[in-house]
Amino acid sequence: GAGVSQTPSNKVTEKGKYVELRCDPISGHTALYWYRQSLGQGPEFLIYFQGTGAADDSGLPNDRFFAVRPEGSVSTLKIQRTERGDSAVYLCASSPDAGIPGELFFGEGSRLTVL
Amino acid sequence: ELKVEQNPLFLSMQEGKNYTIYCNYSTTSDRLYWYRQDPGKSLESLFVLLSNGAVKQEGRLMASLDTKARLSTLHITAAVHDLSATYFCAVGRDDKIIFGKGTRLHILP
């Protein structure tokens, strides 16, 4: 596809369950970011990948959150033992620039609701 | 810690008027971004500013950057209803790109 693709677009789960959110960046983009956006707030940085490695994961709120990008393309954000406070829209963005990224291209997001 | 502050957070204005949104940030940075978000949608890139004194314009929107003052502005000229949206500035430092809380702009016909 032409843009950043995120699946699922909506996910409703129960407290304590495990969820995976997938991001398929624009082909050839080396940089990939995950953000979390709560209602009425700006995107909150979670993690940044340059290629396969997590260059900066300082935004992950706790050890229930983990993200991988094993082949330097698709990335998966994994959340264990979900809590109601995890409910938000999870946004993925990619950028073509290696090193210092320029413009970020965002996906439509995955809306997570934890009941 | 890099912090990004926008003001105002909410702005209601009449069509045809001019206004400016301000973005201040707390530490030195090598790049600044402006994004637009419509309700229920994702973020659309408007501008990337990479150097002190940079000015970019697209239609009725103009963005500028003063790295010495750690300030960027987004100026709206002769606003039209279609510009109603939330506007975010974001600041890059090393690998991180940190967003402000956004300015929710409502333009009245």
Short mmCIF file of N, CA and C in Angstrom, two decimals, chain A residues 33 35 37 40-43 45 48 55-56 58 91 100-109 111, chain B residues 30-31 33 35 37 40-46 48 50 88 94-102:
data_model
loop_
_atom_site.label_atom_id
_atom_site.label_comp_id
_atom_site.label_asym_id
_atom_site.label_seq_id
_atom_site.Cartn_x
_atom_site.Cartn_y
_atom_site.Cartn_z
N TYR A 33 8.18 4.87 14.37
CA TYR A 33 7.82 5.37 15.69
C TYR A 33 6.47 4.81 16.12
N TYR A 35 3.48 5.89 18.93
CA TYR A 35 2.96 6.89 19.85
C TYR A 35 1.63 6.40 20.41
N GLN A 37 -2.03 8.14 21.88
CA GLN A 37 -2.77 9.39 21.98
C GLN A 37 -4.07 9.16 22.74
N GLY A 40 -8.13 14.14 23.45
CA GLY A 40 -7.84 15.54 23.77
C GLY A 40 -6.39 15.84 24.07
N GLN A 41 -5.51 14.87 23.85
CA GLN A 41 -4.09 15.06 24.16
C GLN A 41 -3.25 14.94 22.89
N GLY A 42 -2.01 15.37 22.99
CA GLY A 42 -1.08 15.17 21.90
C GLY A 42 -0.51 13.76 21.92
N PRO A 43 0.05 13.31 20.81
CA PRO A 43 0.68 11.99 20.79
C PRO A 43 1.83 11.91 21.79
N PHE A 45 5.16 9.93 22.95
CA PHE A 45 6.21 9.06 22.40
C PHE A 45 6.33 7.77 23.20
N TYR A 48 11.11 4.22 19.34
CA TYR A 48 11.60 4.54 18.01
C TYR A 48 12.54 3.43 17.55
N ALA A 55 16.05 2.05 18.85
CA ALA A 55 17.05 3.06 19.15
C ALA A 55 16.72 3.82 20.43
N ASP A 56 15.44 3.91 20.75
CA ASP A 56 15.02 4.65 21.95
C ASP A 56 13.69 4.09 22.40
N SER A 58 12.56 4.72 25.61
CA SER A 58 12.37 5.38 26.90
C SER A 58 10.94 5.81 27.17
N LEU A 91 -0.67 5.10 17.64
CA LEU A 91 -0.30 5.59 16.31
C LEU A 91 1.10 5.10 15.95
N ILE A 100 18.87 11.20 11.52
CA ILE A 100 17.88 12.17 12.00
C ILE A 100 16.71 12.18 11.05
N PRO A 101 15.50 11.81 11.54
CA PRO A 101 14.36 11.74 10.63
C PRO A 101 13.80 13.11 10.28
N GLY A 102 13.26 13.19 9.11
CA GLY A 102 12.55 14.38 8.68
C GLY A 102 11.07 14.19 8.90
N GLU A 103 10.32 14.22 7.83
CA GLU A 103 8.88 14.16 7.93
C GLU A 103 8.41 12.77 8.36
N LEU A 104 7.47 12.74 9.28
CA LEU A 104 6.86 11.49 9.69
C LEU A 104 5.53 11.30 8.97
N PHE A 105 5.29 10.07 8.54
CA PHE A 105 4.03 9.70 7.90
C PHE A 105 3.28 8.77 8.86
N PHE A 106 2.10 9.21 9.28
CA PHE A 106 1.35 8.48 10.28
C PHE A 106 0.32 7.55 9.65
N GLY A 107 0.09 6.43 10.35
CA GLY A 107 -1.03 5.57 10.03
C GLY A 107 -2.31 6.10 10.66
N GLU A 108 -3.41 5.38 10.41
CA GLU A 108 -4.72 5.81 10.92
C GLU A 108 -4.89 5.47 12.40
N GLY A 109 -4.00 4.64 12.93
CA GLY A 109 -4.07 4.32 14.34
C GLY A 109 -4.87 3.06 14.65
N ARG A 111 -7.29 1.86 17.69
CA ARG A 111 -7.99 2.32 18.91
C ARG A 111 -8.16 1.12 19.83
N ASP B 30 17.00 20.31 16.81
CA ASP B 30 17.48 20.47 15.45
C ASP B 30 16.36 20.42 14.41
N ARG B 31 15.10 20.28 14.89
CA ARG B 31 14.04 20.29 13.89
C ARG B 31 12.68 20.47 14.57
N TYR B 33 8.31 20.42 13.75
CA TYR B 33 7.28 19.95 12.84
C TYR B 33 5.93 20.56 13.22
N TYR B 35 1.80 19.63 12.49
CA TYR B 35 0.88 18.63 11.97
C TYR B 35 -0.54 19.12 12.16
N GLN B 37 -4.58 17.58 12.56
CA GLN B 37 -5.39 16.39 12.81
C GLN B 37 -6.86 16.76 12.79
N GLY B 40 -11.11 12.26 14.65
CA GLY B 40 -11.18 10.84 14.30
C GLY B 40 -10.19 10.40 13.24
N LYS B 41 -9.32 11.31 12.85
CA LYS B 41 -8.34 10.99 11.79
C LYS B 41 -6.93 10.99 12.34
N SER B 42 -6.00 10.58 11.48
CA SER B 42 -4.60 10.60 11.90
C SER B 42 -3.96 11.95 11.61
N LEU B 43 -2.67 12.04 11.81
CA LEU B 43 -1.96 13.30 11.68
C LEU B 43 -1.42 13.48 10.27
N GLU B 44 -1.58 14.68 9.77
CA GLU B 44 -1.10 15.04 8.45
C GLU B 44 0.02 16.05 8.59
N SER B 45 1.15 15.77 7.96
CA SER B 45 2.29 16.68 8.05
C SER B 45 2.02 17.96 7.29
N LEU B 46 2.33 19.09 7.93
CA LEU B 46 2.19 20.39 7.28
C LEU B 46 3.56 20.96 6.92
N VAL B 48 8.03 20.99 7.99
CA VAL B 48 9.22 20.59 8.72
C VAL B 48 10.19 21.75 8.64
N LEU B 50 13.93 23.20 9.73
CA LEU B 50 15.21 22.60 10.11
C LEU B 50 16.27 23.60 10.53
N PHE B 88 -0.84 20.49 15.84
CA PHE B 88 0.19 20.10 16.78
C PHE B 88 1.54 20.58 16.29
N ASP B 94 17.70 14.51 19.19
CA ASP B 94 18.26 13.17 19.03
C ASP B 94 17.22 12.29 18.34
N ASP B 95 16.85 11.18 18.93
CA ASP B 95 15.94 10.26 18.27
C ASP B 95 14.48 10.54 18.55
N LYS B 96 14.22 11.39 19.54
CA LYS B 96 12.83 11.57 19.95
C LYS B 96 12.17 12.71 19.21
N ILE B 97 10.89 12.57 18.99
CA ILE B 97 10.05 13.67 18.49
C ILE B 97 8.91 13.82 19.47
N ILE B 98 8.88 14.95 20.17
CA ILE B 98 7.92 15.17 21.25
C ILE B 98 6.87 16.17 20.79
N PHE B 99 5.61 15.82 21.03
CA PHE B 99 4.49 16.64 20.60
C PHE B 99 3.97 17.54 21.71
N GLY B 100 3.44 18.69 21.31
CA GLY B 100 2.67 19.52 22.22
C GLY B 100 1.27 18.97 22.37
N LYS B 101 0.46 19.64 23.21
CA LYS B 101 -0.89 19.15 23.48
C LYS B 101 -1.86 19.49 22.36
N GLY B 102 -1.45 20.36 21.48
CA GLY B 102 -2.32 20.71 20.35
C GLY B 102 -3.12 21.97 20.58
#
